[in-house]
PDB file of N, CA and C in Angstrom:
ATOM      1  N   MET A 276     -14.228 207.635   4.388  1.00  0.00           N
ATOM      2  CA  MET A 276     -13.326 207.315   3.307  1.00  0.00           C
ATOM      3  C   MET A 276     -13.094 205.810   3.299  1.00  0.00           C
ATOM      4  N   THR A 277     -12.733 205.320   2.178  1.00  0.00           N
ATOM      5  CA  THR A 277     -12.492 203.891   2.037  1.00  0.00           C
ATOM      6  C   THR A 277     -11.060 203.672   1.576  1.00  0.00           C
ATOM      7  N   ARG A 278     -10.382 202.758   2.239  1.00  0.00           N
ATOM      8  CA  ARG A 278      -9.018 202.418   1.839  1.00  0.00           C
ATOM      9  C   ARG A 278      -9.053 201.524   0.613  1.00  0.00           C
ATOM     10  N   ALA A 279      -7.888 201.303   0.028  1.00  0.00           N
ATOM     11  CA  ALA A 279      -7.781 200.447  -1.149  1.00  0.00           C
ATOM     12  C   ALA A 279      -8.201 199.017  -0.842  1.00  0.00           C
ATOM     13  N   ASP A 280      -8.025 198.571   0.405  1.00  0.00           N
ATOM     14  CA  ASP A 280      -8.400 197.196   0.751  1.00  0.00           C
ATOM     15  C   ASP A 280      -9.883 197.062   1.086  1.00  0.00           C
ATOM     16  N   GLY A 281     -10.647 198.169   1.027  1.00  0.00           N
ATOM     17  CA  GLY A 281     -12.078 198.121   1.264  1.00  0.00           C
ATOM     18  C   GLY A 281     -12.496 198.495   2.666  1.00  0.00           C
ATOM     19  N   SER A 282     -11.572 198.639   3.590  1.00  0.00           N
ATOM     20  CA  SER A 282     -11.943 199.013   4.952  1.00  0.00           C
ATOM     21  C   SER A 282     -12.270 200.500   5.019  1.00  0.00           C
ATOM     22  N   VAL A 283     -13.172 200.827   5.922  1.00  0.00           N
ATOM     23  CA  VAL A 283     -13.637 202.207   6.059  1.00  0.00           C
ATOM     24  C   VAL A 283     -12.807 202.929   7.104  1.00  0.00           C
ATOM     25  N   VAL A 284     -12.373 204.124   6.762  1.00  0.00           N
ATOM     26  CA  VAL A 284     -11.581 204.948   7.669  1.00  0.00           C
ATOM     27  C   VAL A 284     -12.431 206.164   8.036  1.00  0.00           C
ATOM     28  N   SER A 285     -12.497 206.490   9.302  1.00  0.00           N
ATOM     29  CA  SER A 285     -13.230 207.682   9.714  1.00  0.00           C
ATOM     30  C   SER A 285     -12.298 208.581  10.529  1.00  0.00           C
ATOM     31  N   TYR A 286     -12.473 209.850  10.344  1.00  0.00           N
ATOM     32  CA  TYR A 286     -11.672 210.845  11.048  1.00  0.00           C
ATOM     33  C   TYR A 286     -12.613 211.733  11.840  1.00  0.00           C
ATOM     34  N   PRO A 287     -12.257 212.063  13.075  1.00  0.00           N
ATOM     35  CA  PRO A 287     -13.118 212.970  13.837  1.00  0.00           C
ATOM     36  C   PRO A 287     -13.041 214.386  13.274  1.00  0.00           C
ATOM     37  N   VAL A 288     -14.175 215.042  13.219  1.00  0.00           N
ATOM     38  CA  VAL A 288     -14.249 216.406  12.693  1.00  0.00           C
ATOM     39  C   VAL A 288     -14.731 217.313  13.811  1.00  0.00           C
ATOM     40  N   THR A 289     -13.978 218.372  14.066  1.00  0.00           N
ATOM     41  CA  THR A 289     -14.351 219.348  15.086  1.00  0.00           C
ATOM     42  C   THR A 289     -14.682 220.662  14.395  1.00  0.00           C
ATOM     43  N   VAL A 290     -15.850 221.179  14.668  1.00  0.00           N
ATOM     44  CA  VAL A 290     -16.264 222.443  14.084  1.00  0.00           C
ATOM     45  C   VAL A 290     -16.262 223.484  15.185  1.00  0.00           C
ATOM     46  N   ALA A 291     -15.442 224.499  15.001  1.00  0.00           N
ATOM     47  CA  ALA A 291     -15.368 225.575  15.986  1.00  0.00           C
ATOM     48  C   ALA A 291     -16.416 226.617  15.643  1.00  0.00           C
ATOM     49  N   ALA A 292     -17.251 226.931  16.586  1.00  0.00           N
ATOM     50  CA  ALA A 292     -18.283 227.940  16.363  1.00  0.00           C
ATOM     51  C   ALA A 292     -17.643 229.319  16.439  1.00  0.00           C
ATOM     52  N   GLY A 293     -17.766 230.066  15.374  1.00  0.00           N
ATOM     53  CA  GLY A 293     -17.181 231.399  15.335  1.00  0.00           C
ATOM     54  C   GLY A 293     -18.214 232.449  15.661  1.00  0.00           C
ATOM     55  N   GLY A 294     -17.823 233.659  15.457  1.00  0.00           N
ATOM     56  CA  GLY A 294     -18.748 234.767  15.682  1.00  0.00           C
ATOM     57  C   GLY A 294     -19.739 234.869  14.541  1.00  0.00           C
ATOM     58  N   LYS A 295     -20.392 236.000  14.440  1.00  0.00           N
ATOM     59  CA  LYS A 295     -21.381 236.211  13.393  1.00  0.00           C
ATOM     60  C   LYS A 295     -20.748 236.698  12.096  1.00  0.00           C
ATOM     61  N   GLN A 296     -19.454 236.912  12.103  1.00  0.00           N
ATOM     62  CA  GLN A 296     -18.761 237.435  10.933  1.00  0.00           C
ATOM     63  C   GLN A 296     -18.016 236.310  10.234  1.00  0.00           C
ATOM     64  N   LEU A 297     -18.073 236.291   8.915  1.00  0.00           N
ATOM     65  CA  LEU A 297     -17.350 235.287   8.156  1.00  0.00           C
ATOM     66  C   LEU A 297     -15.851 235.570   8.193  1.00  0.00           C
ATOM     67  N   ALA A 298     -15.081 234.527   8.004  1.00  0.00           N
ATOM     68  CA  ALA A 298     -13.629 234.687   7.983  1.00  0.00           C
ATOM     69  C   ALA A 298     -13.211 235.441   6.735  1.00  0.00           C
ATOM     70  N   SER A 299     -12.191 236.244   6.869  1.00  0.00           N
ATOM     71  CA  SER A 299     -11.648 236.966   5.724  1.00  0.00           C
ATOM     72  C   SER A 299     -10.631 236.069   5.039  1.00  0.00           C
ATOM     73  N   THR A 300     -11.024 235.526   3.894  1.00  0.00           N
ATOM     74  CA  THR A 300     -10.147 234.580   3.203  1.00  0.00           C
ATOM     75  C   THR A 300      -9.603 235.126   1.890  1.00  0.00           C
ATOM     76  N   GLY A 301     -10.028 236.314   1.496  1.00  0.00           N
ATOM     77  CA  GLY A 301      -9.602 236.860   0.216  1.00  0.00           C
ATOM     78  C   GLY A 301      -8.842 238.153   0.375  1.00  0.00           C
ATOM     79  N   ALA A 302      -8.398 238.649  -0.745  1.00  0.00           N
ATOM     80  CA  ALA A 302      -7.653 239.901  -0.763  1.00  0.00           C
ATOM     81  C   ALA A 302      -8.631 241.072  -0.796  1.00  0.00           C
ATOM     82  N   ASP A 303      -8.150 242.229  -0.457  1.00  0.00           N
ATOM     83  CA  ASP A 303      -8.956 243.434  -0.542  1.00  0.00           C
ATOM     84  C   ASP A 303      -9.042 243.843  -2.007  1.00  0.00           C
ATOM     85  N   VAL A 304     -10.246 243.935  -2.543  1.00  0.00           N
ATOM     86  CA  VAL A 304     -10.426 244.207  -3.962  1.00  0.00           C
ATOM     87  C   VAL A 304     -10.754 245.668  -4.253  1.00  0.00           C
ATOM     88  N   THR A 305     -10.694 246.513  -3.251  1.00  0.00           N
ATOM     89  CA  THR A 305     -11.067 247.909  -3.453  1.00  0.00           C
ATOM     90  C   THR A 305     -10.125 248.616  -4.426  1.00  0.00           C
ATOM     91  N   ALA A 306      -8.827 248.492  -4.224  1.00  0.00           N
ATOM     92  CA  ALA A 306      -7.861 249.189  -5.092  1.00  0.00           C
ATOM     93  C   ALA A 306      -7.942 248.694  -6.540  1.00  0.00           C
ATOM     94  N   PRO A 307      -7.947 247.379  -6.804  1.00  0.00           N
ATOM     95  CA  PRO A 307      -8.074 246.950  -8.196  1.00  0.00           C
ATOM     96  C   PRO A 307      -9.411 247.354  -8.831  1.00  0.00           C
ATOM     97  N   LEU A 308     -10.472 247.375  -8.043  1.00  0.00           N
ATOM     98  CA  LEU A 308     -11.780 247.777  -8.563  1.00  0.00           C
ATOM     99  C   LEU A 308     -11.779 249.247  -8.956  1.00  0.00           C
ATOM    100  N   VAL A 309     -11.227 250.092  -8.101  1.00  0.00           N
ATOM    101  CA  VAL A 309     -11.149 251.527  -8.406  1.00  0.00           C
ATOM    102  C   VAL A 309     -10.222 251.753  -9.608  1.00  0.00           C
ATOM    103  N   GLY A 310      -9.103 251.048  -9.649  1.00  0.00           N
ATOM    104  CA  GLY A 310      -8.183 251.185 -10.783  1.00  0.00           C
ATOM    105  C   GLY A 310      -8.820 250.753 -12.093  1.00  0.00           C
ATOM    106  N   GLY A 311      -9.552 249.648 -12.062  1.00  0.00           N
ATOM    107  CA  GLY A 311     -10.226 249.172 -13.270  1.00  0.00           C
ATOM    108  C   GLY A 311     -11.292 250.144 -13.737  1.00  0.00           C
ATOM    109  N   LEU A 312     -12.043 250.682 -12.804  1.00  0.00           N
ATOM    110  CA  LEU A 312     -13.067 251.671 -13.155  1.00  0.00           C
ATOM    111  C   LEU A 312     -12.424 252.912 -13.766  1.00  0.00           C
ATOM    112  N   ALA A 313     -11.293 253.346 -13.203  1.00  0.00           N
ATOM    113  CA  ALA A 313     -10.589 254.513 -13.750  1.00  0.00           C
ATOM    114  C   ALA A 313     -10.116 254.235 -15.174  1.00  0.00           C
ATOM    115  N   LEU A 314      -9.609 253.026 -15.424  1.00  0.00           N
ATOM    116  CA  LEU A 314      -9.165 252.690 -16.781  1.00  0.00           C
ATOM    117  C   LEU A 314     -10.325 252.667 -17.771  1.00  0.00           C
ATOM    118  N   VAL A 315     -11.465 252.164 -17.335  1.00  0.00           N
ATOM    119  CA  VAL A 315     -12.643 252.151 -18.211  1.00  0.00           C
ATOM    120  C   VAL A 315     -13.064 253.578 -18.541  1.00  0.00           C
ATOM    121  N   LEU A 316     -13.065 254.459 -17.555  1.00  0.00           N
ATOM    122  CA  LEU A 316     -13.449 255.848 -17.789  1.00  0.00           C
ATOM    123  C   LEU A 316     -12.459 256.560 -18.704  1.00  0.00           C
ATOM    124  N   VAL A 317     -11.169 256.309 -18.515  1.00  0.00           N
ATOM    125  CA  VAL A 317     -10.151 256.913 -19.388  1.00  0.00           C
ATOM    126  C   VAL A 317     -10.321 256.408 -20.816  1.00  0.00           C
ATOM    127  N   GLY A 318     -10.585 255.126 -20.974  1.00  0.00           N
ATOM    128  CA  GLY A 318     -10.798 254.572 -22.312  1.00  0.00           C
ATOM    129  C   GLY A 318     -12.031 255.157 -22.979  1.00  0.00           C
ATOM    130  N   ALA A 319     -13.117 255.311 -22.222  1.00  0.00           N
ATOM    131  CA  ALA A 319     -14.331 255.904 -22.780  1.00  0.00           C
ATOM    132  C   ALA A 319     -14.080 257.360 -23.179  1.00  0.00           C
ATOM    133  N   GLY A 320     -13.342 258.094 -22.365  1.00  0.00           N
ATOM    134  CA  GLY A 320     -13.003 259.478 -22.697  1.00  0.00           C
ATOM    135  C   GLY A 320     -12.143 259.559 -23.944  1.00  0.00           C
ATOM    136  N   ALA A 321     -11.194 258.631 -24.079  1.00  0.00           N
ATOM    137  CA  ALA A 321     -10.342 258.620 -25.270  1.00  0.00           C
ATOM    138  C   ALA A 321     -11.159 258.318 -26.527  1.00  0.00           C
ATOM    139  N   MET A 322     -12.144 257.449 -26.404  1.00  0.00           N
ATOM    140  CA  MET A 322     -12.999 257.157 -27.555  1.00  0.00           C
ATOM    141  C   MET A 322     -13.832 258.370 -27.962  1.00  0.00           C
ATOM    142  N   VAL A 323     -14.342 259.103 -26.976  1.00  0.00           N
ATOM    143  CA  VAL A 323     -15.129 260.300 -27.275  1.00  0.00           C
ATOM    144  C   VAL A 323     -14.258 261.340 -27.974  1.00  0.00           C
ATOM    145  N   VAL A 324     -13.052 261.543 -27.462  1.00  0.00           N
ATOM    146  CA  VAL A 324     -12.139 262.520 -28.076  1.00  0.00           C
ATOM    147  C   VAL A 324     -11.775 262.101 -29.491  1.00  0.00           C
ATOM    148  N   ALA A 325     -11.478 260.835 -29.699  1.00  0.00           N
ATOM    149  CA  ALA A 325     -11.104 260.355 -31.030  1.00  0.00           C
ATOM    150  C   ALA A 325     -12.271 260.509 -32.019  1.00  0.00           C
ATOM    151  N   ARG A 326     -13.485 260.236 -31.582  1.00  0.00           N
ATOM    152  CA  ARG A 326     -14.640 260.367 -32.473  1.00  0.00           C
ATOM    153  C   ARG A 326     -14.908 261.835 -32.810  1.00  0.00           C
ATOM    154  N   ARG A 327     -14.720 262.707 -31.840  1.00  0.00           N
ATOM    155  CA  ARG A 327     -14.915 264.127 -32.112  1.00  0.00           C
ATOM    156  C   ARG A 327     -13.868 264.640 -33.093  1.00  0.00           C
ATOM    157  N   ARG A 328     -12.630 264.183 -32.921  1.00  0.00           N
ATOM    158  CA  ARG A 328     -11.552 264.621 -33.832  1.00  0.00           C
ATOM    159  C   ARG A 328     -11.802 264.103 -35.246  1.00  0.00           C
ATOM    160  N   SER A 329     -12.206 262.853 -35.379  1.00  0.00           N
ATOM    161  CA  SER A 329     -12.433 262.301 -36.724  1.00  0.00           C
ATOM    162  C   SER A 329     -13.669 262.938 -37.355  1.00  0.00           C
ATOM    163  N   GLY A 330     -14.657 263.301 -36.561  1.00  0.00           N
ATOM    164  CA  GLY A 330     -15.842 263.973 -37.082  1.00  0.00           C
ATOM    165  C   GLY A 330     -15.524 265.392 -37.530  1.00  0.00           C
ATOM    166  N   ALA A 331     -14.675 266.081 -36.767  1.00  0.00           N
ATOM    167  CA  ALA A 331     -14.290 267.452 -37.122  1.00  0.00           C
ATOM    168  C   ALA A 331     -13.405 267.451 -38.362  1.00  0.00           C
ATOM    169  N   ALA A 332     -12.558 266.468 -38.527  1.00  0.00           N
ATOM    170  CA  ALA A 332     -11.678 266.394 -39.689  1.00  0.00           C
ATOM    171  C   ALA A 332     -12.470 266.076 -40.953  1.00  0.00           C
ATOM    172  N   ALA A 333     -13.534 265.330 -40.818  1.00  0.00           N
ATOM    173  CA  ALA A 333     -14.354 264.986 -41.979  1.00  0.00           C
ATOM    174  C   ALA A 333     -15.164 266.186 -42.461  1.00  0.00           C
ATOM    175  N   GLN A 334     -15.478 267.131 -41.585  1.00  0.00           N
ATOM    176  CA  GLN A 334     -16.287 268.292 -41.962  1.00  0.00           C
ATOM    177  C   GLN A 334     -15.448 269.396 -42.585  1.00  0.00           C
ATOM    178  N   VAL A 335     -14.145 269.378 -42.408  1.00  0.00           N
ATOM    179  CA  VAL A 335     -13.279 270.452 -42.904  1.00  0.00           C
ATOM    180  C   VAL A 335     -13.007 270.304 -44.352  1.00  0.00           C
TER     181      VAL A 335
END
C-alpha cells in the first residue's frame, strides 16, 4: 500500500493452513430452497386448476 506522502507501507500476512474442507461462511439454504420449490409447485398446480376450470366453463 502507498501512503498519501508516497511512502510504501507493508503489512505481514500470515496464512493459516486449514484442513481439506472449506470454511462455512454462508447460511444453510436447504429450507429456503425447499420452500421455494414448494411455492413453485403450488403455483403450477393452481394454474392447471384454473385452466381446467376456464376450459370446462367455456364448453358448457
